[in-house]
PDB file of C-alpha atoms in Angstrom:
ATOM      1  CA  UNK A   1     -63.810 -65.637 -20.348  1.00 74.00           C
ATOM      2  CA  UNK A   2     -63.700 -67.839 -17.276  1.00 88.00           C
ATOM      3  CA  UNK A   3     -63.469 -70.922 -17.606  1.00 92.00           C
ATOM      4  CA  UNK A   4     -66.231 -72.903 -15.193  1.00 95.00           C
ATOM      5  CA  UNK A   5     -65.142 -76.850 -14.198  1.00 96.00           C
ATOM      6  CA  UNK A   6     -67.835 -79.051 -13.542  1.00 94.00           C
ATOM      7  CA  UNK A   7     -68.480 -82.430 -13.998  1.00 93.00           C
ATOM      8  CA  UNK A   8     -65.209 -83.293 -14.854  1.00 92.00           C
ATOM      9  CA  UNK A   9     -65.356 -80.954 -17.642  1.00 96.00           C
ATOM     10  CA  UNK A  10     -64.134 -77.419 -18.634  1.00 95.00           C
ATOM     11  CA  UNK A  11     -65.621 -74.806 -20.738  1.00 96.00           C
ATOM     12  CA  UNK A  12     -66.607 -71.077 -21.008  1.00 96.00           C
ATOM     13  CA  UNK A  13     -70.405 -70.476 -21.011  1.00 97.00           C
ATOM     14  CA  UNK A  14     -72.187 -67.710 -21.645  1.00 97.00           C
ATOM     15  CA  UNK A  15     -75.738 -65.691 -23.599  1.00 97.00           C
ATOM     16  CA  UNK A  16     -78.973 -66.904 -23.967  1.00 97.00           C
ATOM     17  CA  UNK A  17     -81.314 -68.608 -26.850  1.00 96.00           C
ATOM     18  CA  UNK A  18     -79.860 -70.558 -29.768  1.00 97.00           C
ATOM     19  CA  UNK A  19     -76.404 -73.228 -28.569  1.00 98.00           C
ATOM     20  CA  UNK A  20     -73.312 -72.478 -30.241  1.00 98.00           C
ATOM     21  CA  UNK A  21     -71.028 -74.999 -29.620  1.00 98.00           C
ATOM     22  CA  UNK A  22     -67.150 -73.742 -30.598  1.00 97.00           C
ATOM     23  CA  UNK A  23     -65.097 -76.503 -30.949  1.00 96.00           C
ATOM     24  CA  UNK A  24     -61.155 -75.445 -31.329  1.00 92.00           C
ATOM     25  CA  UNK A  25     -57.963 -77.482 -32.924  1.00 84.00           C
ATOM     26  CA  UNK A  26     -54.981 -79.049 -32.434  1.00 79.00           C
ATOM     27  CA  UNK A  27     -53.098 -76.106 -31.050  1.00 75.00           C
ATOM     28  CA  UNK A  28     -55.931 -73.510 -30.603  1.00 70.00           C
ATOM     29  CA  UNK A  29     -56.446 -72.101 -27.394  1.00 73.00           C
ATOM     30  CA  UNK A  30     -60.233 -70.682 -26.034  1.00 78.00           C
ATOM     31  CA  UNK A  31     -59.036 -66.988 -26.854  1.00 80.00           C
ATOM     32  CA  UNK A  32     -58.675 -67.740 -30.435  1.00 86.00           C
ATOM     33  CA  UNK A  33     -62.391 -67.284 -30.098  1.00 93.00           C
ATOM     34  CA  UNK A  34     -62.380 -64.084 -28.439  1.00 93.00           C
ATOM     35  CA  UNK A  35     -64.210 -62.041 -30.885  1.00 95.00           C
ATOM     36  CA  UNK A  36     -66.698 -64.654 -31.788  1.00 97.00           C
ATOM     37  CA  UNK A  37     -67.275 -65.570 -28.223  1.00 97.00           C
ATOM     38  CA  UNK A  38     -67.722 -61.850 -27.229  1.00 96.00           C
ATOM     39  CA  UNK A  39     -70.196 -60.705 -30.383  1.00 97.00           C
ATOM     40  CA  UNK A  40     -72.423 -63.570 -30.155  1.00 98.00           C
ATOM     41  CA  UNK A  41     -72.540 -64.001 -26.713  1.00 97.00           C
ATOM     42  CA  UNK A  42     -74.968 -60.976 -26.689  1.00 97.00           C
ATOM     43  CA  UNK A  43     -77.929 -62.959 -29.258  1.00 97.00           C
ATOM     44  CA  UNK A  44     -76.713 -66.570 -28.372  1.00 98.00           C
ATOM     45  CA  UNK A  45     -75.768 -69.129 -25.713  1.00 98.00           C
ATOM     46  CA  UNK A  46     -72.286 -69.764 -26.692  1.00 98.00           C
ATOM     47  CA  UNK A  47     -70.850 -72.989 -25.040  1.00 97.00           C
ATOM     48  CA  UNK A  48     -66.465 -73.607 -25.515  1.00 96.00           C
ATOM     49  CA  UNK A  49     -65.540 -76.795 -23.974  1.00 96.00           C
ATOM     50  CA  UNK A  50     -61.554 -77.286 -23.687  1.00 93.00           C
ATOM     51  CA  UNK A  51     -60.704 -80.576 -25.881  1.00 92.00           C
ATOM     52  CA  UNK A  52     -58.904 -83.310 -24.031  1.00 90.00           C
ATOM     53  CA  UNK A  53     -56.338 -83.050 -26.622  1.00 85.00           C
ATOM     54  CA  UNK A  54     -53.560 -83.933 -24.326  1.00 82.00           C
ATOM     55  CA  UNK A  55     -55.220 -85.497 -21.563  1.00 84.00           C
ATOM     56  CA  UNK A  56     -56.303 -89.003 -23.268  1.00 82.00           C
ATOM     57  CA  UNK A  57     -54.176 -92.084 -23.543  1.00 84.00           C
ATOM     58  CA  UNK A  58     -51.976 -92.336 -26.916  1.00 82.00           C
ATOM     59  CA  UNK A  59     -54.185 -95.590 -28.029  1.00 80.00           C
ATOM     60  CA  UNK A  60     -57.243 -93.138 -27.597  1.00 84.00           C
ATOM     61  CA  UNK A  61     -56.162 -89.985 -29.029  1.00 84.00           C
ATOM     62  CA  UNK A  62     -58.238 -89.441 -32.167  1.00 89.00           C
ATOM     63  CA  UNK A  63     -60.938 -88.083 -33.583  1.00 92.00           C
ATOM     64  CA  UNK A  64     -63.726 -90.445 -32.799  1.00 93.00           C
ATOM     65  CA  UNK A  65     -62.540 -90.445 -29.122  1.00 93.00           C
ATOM     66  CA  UNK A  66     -62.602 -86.544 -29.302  1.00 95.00           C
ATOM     67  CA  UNK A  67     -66.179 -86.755 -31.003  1.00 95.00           C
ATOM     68  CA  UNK A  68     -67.287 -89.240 -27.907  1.00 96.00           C
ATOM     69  CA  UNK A  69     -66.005 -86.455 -25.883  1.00 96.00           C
ATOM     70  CA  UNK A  70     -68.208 -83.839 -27.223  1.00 97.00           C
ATOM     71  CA  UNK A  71     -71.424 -86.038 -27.062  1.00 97.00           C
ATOM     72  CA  UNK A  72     -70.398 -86.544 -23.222  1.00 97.00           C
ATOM     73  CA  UNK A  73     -70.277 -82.944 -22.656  1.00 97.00           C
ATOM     74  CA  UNK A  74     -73.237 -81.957 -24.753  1.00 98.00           C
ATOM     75  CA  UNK A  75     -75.557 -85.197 -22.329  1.00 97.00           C
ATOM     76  CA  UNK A  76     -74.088 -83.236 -19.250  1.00 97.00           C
ATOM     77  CA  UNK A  77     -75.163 -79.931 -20.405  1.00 97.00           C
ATOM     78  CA  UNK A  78     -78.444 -81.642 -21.325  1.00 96.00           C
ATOM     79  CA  UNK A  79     -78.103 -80.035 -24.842  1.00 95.00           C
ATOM     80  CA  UNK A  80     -79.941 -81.978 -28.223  1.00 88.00           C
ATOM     81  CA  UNK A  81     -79.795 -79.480 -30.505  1.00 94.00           C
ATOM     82  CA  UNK A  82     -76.716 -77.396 -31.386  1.00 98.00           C
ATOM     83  CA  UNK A  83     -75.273 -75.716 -33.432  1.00 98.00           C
ATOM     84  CA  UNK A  84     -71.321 -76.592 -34.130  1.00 98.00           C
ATOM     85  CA  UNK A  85     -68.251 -74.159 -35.048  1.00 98.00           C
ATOM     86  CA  UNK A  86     -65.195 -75.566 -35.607  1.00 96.00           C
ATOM     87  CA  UNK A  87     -61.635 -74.811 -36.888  1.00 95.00           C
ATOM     88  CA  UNK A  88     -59.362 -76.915 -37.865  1.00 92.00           C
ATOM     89  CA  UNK A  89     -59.328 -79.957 -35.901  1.00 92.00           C
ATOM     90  CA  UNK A  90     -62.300 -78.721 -34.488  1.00 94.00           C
ATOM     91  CA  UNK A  91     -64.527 -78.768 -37.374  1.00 95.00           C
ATOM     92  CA  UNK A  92     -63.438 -82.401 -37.831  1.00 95.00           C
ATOM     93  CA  UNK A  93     -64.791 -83.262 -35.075  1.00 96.00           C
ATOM     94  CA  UNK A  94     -67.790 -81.191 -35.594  1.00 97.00           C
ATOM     95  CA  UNK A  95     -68.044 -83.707 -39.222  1.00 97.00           C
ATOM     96  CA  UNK A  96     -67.247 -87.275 -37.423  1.00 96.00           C
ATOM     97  CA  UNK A  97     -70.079 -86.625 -34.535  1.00 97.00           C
ATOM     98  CA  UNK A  98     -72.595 -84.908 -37.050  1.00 97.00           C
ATOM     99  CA  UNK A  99     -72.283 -88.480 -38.644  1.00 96.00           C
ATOM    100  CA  UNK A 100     -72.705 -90.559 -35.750  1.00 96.00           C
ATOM    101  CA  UNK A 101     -75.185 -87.848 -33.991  1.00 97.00           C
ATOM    102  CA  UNK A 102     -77.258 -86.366 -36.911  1.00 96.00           C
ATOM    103  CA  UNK A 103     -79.905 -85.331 -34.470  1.00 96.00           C
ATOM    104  CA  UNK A 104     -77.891 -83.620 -31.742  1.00 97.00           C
ATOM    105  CA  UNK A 105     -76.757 -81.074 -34.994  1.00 98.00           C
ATOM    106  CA  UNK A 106     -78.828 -78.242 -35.967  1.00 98.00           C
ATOM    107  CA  UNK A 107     -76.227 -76.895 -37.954  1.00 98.00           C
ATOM    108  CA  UNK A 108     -72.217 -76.516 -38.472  1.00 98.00           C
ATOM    109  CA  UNK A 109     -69.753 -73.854 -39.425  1.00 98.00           C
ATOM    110  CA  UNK A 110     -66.571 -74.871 -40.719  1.00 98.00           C
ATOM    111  CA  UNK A 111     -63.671 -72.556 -40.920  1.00 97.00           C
ATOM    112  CA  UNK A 112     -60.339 -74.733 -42.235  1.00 95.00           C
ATOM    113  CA  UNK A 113     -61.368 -77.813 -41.250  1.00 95.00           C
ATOM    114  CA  UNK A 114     -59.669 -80.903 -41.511  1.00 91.00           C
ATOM    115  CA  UNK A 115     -61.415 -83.732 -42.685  1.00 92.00           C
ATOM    116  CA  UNK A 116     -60.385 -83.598 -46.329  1.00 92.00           C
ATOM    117  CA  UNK A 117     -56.787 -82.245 -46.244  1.00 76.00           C
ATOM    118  CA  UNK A 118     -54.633 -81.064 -43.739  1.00 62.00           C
ATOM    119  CA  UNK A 119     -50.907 -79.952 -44.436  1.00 62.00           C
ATOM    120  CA  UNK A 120     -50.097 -79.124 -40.857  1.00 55.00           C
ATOM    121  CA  UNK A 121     -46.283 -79.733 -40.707  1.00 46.00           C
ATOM    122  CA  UNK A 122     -45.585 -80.152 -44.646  1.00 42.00           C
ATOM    123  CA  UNK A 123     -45.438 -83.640 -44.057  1.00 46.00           C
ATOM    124  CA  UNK A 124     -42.223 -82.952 -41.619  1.00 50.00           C
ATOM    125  CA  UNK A 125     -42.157 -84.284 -37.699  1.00 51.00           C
ATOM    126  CA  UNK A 126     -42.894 -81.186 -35.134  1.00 53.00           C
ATOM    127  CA  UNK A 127     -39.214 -80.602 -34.313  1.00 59.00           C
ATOM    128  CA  UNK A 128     -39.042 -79.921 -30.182  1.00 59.00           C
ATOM    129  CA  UNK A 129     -36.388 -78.003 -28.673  1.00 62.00           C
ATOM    130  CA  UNK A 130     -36.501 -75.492 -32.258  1.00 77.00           C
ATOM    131  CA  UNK A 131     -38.131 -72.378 -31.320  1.00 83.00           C
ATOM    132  CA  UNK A 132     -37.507 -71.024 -34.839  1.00 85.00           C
ATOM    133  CA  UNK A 133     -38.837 -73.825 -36.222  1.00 82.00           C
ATOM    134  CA  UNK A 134     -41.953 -73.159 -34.400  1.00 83.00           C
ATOM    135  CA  UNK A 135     -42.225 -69.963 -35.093  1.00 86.00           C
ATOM    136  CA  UNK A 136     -42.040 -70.606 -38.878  1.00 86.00           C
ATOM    137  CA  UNK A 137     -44.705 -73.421 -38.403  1.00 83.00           C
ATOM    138  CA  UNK A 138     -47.248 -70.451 -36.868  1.00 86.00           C
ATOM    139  CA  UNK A 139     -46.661 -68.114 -38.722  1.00 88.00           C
ATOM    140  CA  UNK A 140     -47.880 -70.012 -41.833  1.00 89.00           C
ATOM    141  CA  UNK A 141     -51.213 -70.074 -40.254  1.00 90.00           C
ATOM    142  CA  UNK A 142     -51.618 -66.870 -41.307  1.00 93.00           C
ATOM    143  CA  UNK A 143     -51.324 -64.604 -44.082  1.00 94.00           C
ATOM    144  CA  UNK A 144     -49.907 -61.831 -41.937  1.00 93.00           C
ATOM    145  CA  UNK A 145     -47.320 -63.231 -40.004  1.00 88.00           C
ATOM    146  CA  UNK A 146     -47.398 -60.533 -37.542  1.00 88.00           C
ATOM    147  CA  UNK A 147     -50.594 -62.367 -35.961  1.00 88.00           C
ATOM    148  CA  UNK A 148     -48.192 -64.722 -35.091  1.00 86.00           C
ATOM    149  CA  UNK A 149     -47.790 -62.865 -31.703  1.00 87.00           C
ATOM    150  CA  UNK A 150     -44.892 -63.812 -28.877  1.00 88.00           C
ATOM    151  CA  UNK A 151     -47.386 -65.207 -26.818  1.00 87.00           C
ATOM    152  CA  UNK A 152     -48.757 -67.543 -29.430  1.00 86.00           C
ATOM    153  CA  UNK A 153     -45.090 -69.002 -30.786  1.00 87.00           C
ATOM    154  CA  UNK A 154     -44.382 -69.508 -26.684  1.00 87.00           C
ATOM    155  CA  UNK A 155     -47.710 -71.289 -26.272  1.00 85.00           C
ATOM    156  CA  UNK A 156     -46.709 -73.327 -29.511  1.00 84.00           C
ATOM    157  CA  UNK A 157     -43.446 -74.210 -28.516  1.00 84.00           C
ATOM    158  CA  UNK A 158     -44.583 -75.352 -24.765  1.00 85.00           C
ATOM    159  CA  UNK A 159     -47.147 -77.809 -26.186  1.00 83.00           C
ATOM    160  CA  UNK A 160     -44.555 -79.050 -28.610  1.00 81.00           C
ATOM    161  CA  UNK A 161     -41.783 -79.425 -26.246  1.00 83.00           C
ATOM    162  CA  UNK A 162     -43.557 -81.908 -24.008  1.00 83.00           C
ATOM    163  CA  UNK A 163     -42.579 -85.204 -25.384  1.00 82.00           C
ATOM    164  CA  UNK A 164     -46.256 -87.098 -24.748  1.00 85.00           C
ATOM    165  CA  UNK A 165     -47.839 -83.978 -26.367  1.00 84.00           C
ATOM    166  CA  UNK A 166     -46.215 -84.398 -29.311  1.00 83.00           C
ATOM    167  CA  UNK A 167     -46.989 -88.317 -29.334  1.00 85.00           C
ATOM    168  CA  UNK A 168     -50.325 -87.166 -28.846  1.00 87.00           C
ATOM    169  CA  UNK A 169     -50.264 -84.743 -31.801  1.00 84.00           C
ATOM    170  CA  UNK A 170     -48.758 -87.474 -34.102  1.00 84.00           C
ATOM    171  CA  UNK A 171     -51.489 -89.667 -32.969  1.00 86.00           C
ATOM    172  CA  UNK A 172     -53.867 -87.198 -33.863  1.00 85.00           C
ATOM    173  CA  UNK A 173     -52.809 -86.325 -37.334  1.00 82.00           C
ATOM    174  CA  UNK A 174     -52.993 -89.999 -38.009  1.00 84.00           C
ATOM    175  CA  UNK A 175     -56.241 -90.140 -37.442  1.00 84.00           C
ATOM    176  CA  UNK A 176     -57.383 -87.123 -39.043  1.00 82.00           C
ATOM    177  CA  UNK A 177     -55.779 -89.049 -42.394  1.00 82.00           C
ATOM    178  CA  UNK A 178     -57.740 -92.317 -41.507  1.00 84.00           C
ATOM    179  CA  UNK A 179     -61.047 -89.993 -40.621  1.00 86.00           C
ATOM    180  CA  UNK A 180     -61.357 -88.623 -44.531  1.00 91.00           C
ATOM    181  CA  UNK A 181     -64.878 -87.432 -44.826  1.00 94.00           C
ATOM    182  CA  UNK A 182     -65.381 -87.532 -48.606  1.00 94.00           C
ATOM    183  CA  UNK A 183     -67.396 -89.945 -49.017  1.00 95.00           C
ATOM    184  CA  UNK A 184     -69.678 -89.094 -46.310  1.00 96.00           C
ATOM    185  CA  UNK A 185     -70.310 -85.434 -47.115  1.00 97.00           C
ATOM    186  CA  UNK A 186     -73.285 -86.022 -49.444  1.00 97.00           C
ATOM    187  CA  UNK A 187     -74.949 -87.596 -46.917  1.00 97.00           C
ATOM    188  CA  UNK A 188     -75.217 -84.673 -44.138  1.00 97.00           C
ATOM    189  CA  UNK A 189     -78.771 -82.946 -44.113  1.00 95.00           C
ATOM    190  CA  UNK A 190     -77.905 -79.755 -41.985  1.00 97.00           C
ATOM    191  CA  UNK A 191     -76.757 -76.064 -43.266  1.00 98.00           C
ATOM    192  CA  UNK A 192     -72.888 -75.653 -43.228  1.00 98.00           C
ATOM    193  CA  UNK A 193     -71.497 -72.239 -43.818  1.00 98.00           C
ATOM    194  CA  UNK A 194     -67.886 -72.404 -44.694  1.00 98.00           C
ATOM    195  CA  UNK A 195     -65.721 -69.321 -43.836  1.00 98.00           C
ATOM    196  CA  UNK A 196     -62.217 -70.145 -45.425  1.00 98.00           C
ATOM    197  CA  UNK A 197     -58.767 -68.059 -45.759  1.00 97.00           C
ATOM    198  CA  UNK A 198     -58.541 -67.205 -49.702  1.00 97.00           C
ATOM    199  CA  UNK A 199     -54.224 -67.584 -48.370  1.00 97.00           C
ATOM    200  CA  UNK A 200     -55.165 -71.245 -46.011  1.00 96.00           C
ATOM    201  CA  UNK A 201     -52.284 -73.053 -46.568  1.00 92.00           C
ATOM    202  CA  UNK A 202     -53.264 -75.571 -43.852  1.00 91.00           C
ATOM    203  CA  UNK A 203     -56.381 -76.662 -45.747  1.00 93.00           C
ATOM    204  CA  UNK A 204     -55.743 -74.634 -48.801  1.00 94.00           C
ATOM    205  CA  UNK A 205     -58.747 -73.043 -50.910  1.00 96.00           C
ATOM    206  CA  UNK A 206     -59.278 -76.558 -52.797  1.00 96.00           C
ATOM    207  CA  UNK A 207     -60.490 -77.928 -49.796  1.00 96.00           C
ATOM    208  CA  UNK A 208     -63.084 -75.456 -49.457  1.00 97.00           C
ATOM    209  CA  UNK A 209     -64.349 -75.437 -52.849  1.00 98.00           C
ATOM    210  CA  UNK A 210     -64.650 -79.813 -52.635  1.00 97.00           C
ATOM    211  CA  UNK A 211     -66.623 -79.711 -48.875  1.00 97.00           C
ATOM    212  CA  UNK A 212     -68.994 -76.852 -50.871  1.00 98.00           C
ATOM    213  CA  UNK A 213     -69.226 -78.988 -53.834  1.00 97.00           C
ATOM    214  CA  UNK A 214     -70.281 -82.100 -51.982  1.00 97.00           C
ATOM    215  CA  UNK A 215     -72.209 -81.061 -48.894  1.00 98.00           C
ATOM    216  CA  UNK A 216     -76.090 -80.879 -50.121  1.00 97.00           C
ATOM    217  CA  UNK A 217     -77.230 -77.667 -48.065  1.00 97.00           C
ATOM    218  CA  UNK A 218     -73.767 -75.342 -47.858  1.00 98.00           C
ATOM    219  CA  UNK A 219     -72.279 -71.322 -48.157  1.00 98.00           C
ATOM    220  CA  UNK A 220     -69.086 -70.616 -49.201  1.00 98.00           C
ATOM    221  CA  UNK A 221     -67.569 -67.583 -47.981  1.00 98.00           C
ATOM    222  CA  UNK A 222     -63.917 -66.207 -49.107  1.00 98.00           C
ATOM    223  CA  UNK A 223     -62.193 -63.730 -46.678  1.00 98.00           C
ATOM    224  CA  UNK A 224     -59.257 -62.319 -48.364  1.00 98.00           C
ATOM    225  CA  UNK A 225     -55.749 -61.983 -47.125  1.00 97.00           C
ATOM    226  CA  UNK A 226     -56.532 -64.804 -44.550  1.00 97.00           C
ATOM    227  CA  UNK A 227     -54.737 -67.900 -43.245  1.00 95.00           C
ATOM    228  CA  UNK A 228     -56.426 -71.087 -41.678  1.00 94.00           C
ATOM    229  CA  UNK A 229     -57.707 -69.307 -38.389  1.00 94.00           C
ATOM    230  CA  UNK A 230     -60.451 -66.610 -39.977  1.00 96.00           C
ATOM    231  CA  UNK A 231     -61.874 -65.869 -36.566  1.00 96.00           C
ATOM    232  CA  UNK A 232     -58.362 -64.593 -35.529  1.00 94.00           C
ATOM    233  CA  UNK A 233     -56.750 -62.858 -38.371  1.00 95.00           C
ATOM    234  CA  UNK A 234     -59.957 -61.334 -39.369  1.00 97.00           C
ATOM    235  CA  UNK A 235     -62.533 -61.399 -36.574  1.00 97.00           C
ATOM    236  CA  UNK A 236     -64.842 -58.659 -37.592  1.00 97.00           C
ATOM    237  CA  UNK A 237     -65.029 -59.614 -41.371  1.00 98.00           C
ATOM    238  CA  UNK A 238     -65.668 -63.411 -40.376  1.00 98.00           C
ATOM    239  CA  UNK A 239     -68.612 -62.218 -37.766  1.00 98.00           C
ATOM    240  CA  UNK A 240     -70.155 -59.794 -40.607  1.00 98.00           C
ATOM    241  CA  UNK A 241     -70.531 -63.044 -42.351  1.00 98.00           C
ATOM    242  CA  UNK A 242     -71.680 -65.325 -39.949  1.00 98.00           C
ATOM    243  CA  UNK A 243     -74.225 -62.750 -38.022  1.00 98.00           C
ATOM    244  CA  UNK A 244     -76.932 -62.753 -40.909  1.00 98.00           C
ATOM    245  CA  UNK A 245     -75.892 -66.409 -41.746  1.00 98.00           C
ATOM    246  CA  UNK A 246     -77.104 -67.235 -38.327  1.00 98.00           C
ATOM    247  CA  UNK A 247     -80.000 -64.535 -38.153  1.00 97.00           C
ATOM    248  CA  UNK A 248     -81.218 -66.793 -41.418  1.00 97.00           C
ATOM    249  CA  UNK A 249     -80.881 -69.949 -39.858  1.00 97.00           C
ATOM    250  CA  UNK A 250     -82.839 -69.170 -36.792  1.00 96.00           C
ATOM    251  CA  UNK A 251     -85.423 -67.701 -38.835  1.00 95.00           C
ATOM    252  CA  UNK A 252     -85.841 -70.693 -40.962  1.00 92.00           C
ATOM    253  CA  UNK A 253     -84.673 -69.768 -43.881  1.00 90.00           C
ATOM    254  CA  UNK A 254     -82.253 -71.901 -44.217  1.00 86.00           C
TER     255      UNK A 254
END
């Protein structure tokens, strides 16, 4: 995927028809879309801007500023109707601007987003300078920690060991607490489809079951022996289950 900068921006763009907006997390990276980026590039104009995650001042890291962001990007693209996928973080900011931008959304996908509850760290500070600690920390996104590739714990560790990125991350977390979208979930008109990890102990199979129970027009959709990043542990299961979702959608019967 290359990544095209423009307008002060950066994203990967690609396809044709229906906009699919993928909006990462906290420590995801635009390859943790690979396979999603790839399959539906071919039906679908798939847009992945990189978050400002670490590029905003401390005061305005948070997930209204992040959701300001996106509505920025989406004016320069000249886009009105789209169609959000987030994880994590991501979908949390896919939930604060579908309240404050109900007609910009078409729809949303939500694979273990925040928003709800979030158990990141286990409540403990992101230790820098502890690769092991790290390590552990990734590998609980998954169910297999063996997805937890080299590459990923080194990418991990880099972000963490950067003293203002981890201010940043802090700030972040806070306001993913102060963000809770409970009470605001009844209120969203679009179709969500939630893919979540049966194993997410990030936002743990609870959460999934409460968003379903209180958003009006929603799918639930289990993927077994999965962690909080579906798209990556199990990239051709979460597709098969997103592909007709989508082929629905578009048709209108959703």
């Amino acid at each position: 995927m290359e990544i095209i900068e423009e307008g002060g921006f950066q994203y990967v763009e690609g396809g044709e028809g229906e906009p699919i907006v993928i909006l990462h997390g906290l420590f995801g990276a635009l390859s943790n879309f690979d396979a999603v980026y790839n399959h539906f590039v071919k039906k679908y104009r798939v847009i992945i801007p990189v978050m400002p995650l670490y590029d905003m001042t401390v005061l305005n890291t948070n997930v209204k500023s992040l959701s300001k962001f996106l509505k920025k990007f989406l004016d320069h693209k000249g886009l009105e109707k789209v169609n959000l996928l987030g994880n994590s973080l991501g979908g949390h900011v896919a939930l604060v601007f579908s309240k404050a931008n109900p007609d910009y959304v078409n729809s949303m996908v939500l694979t273990g987003s925040s928003g709800l509850y979030e158990n990141a760290f286990g409540g403990s500070f992101p230790r820098r300078g502890d690769k092991e600690y790290i390590r552990k920390k990734v590998e609980i996104t998954f169910y297999d920690p063996e997805t937890a590739t080299e590459e990923l714990v080194d990418k991990c560790f880099e972000i963490i060991n950067n003293r203002n990125n981890v201010l940043r991350i802090l700030a972040l977390a806070k306001s993913a607490i102060r963000h809770n979208m409970e009470k605001d979930l009844p209120n969203y008109k679009m179709p969500v489809c939630l893919i979540w990890g049966k194993n997410d102990e990030i936002t743990p199979p609870h959460v999934a079951d409460e968003f379903h129970a209180k958003l009006p027009k929603s799918d639930l959709f289990w993927i077994d022996k999965c962690g909080h990043a579906a798209m990556m542990e199990h990239p051709e299961e979460f597709n098969a289950i997103l592909d007709p979702w989508y082929e629905d959608l578009f048709a209108g019967k959703k």
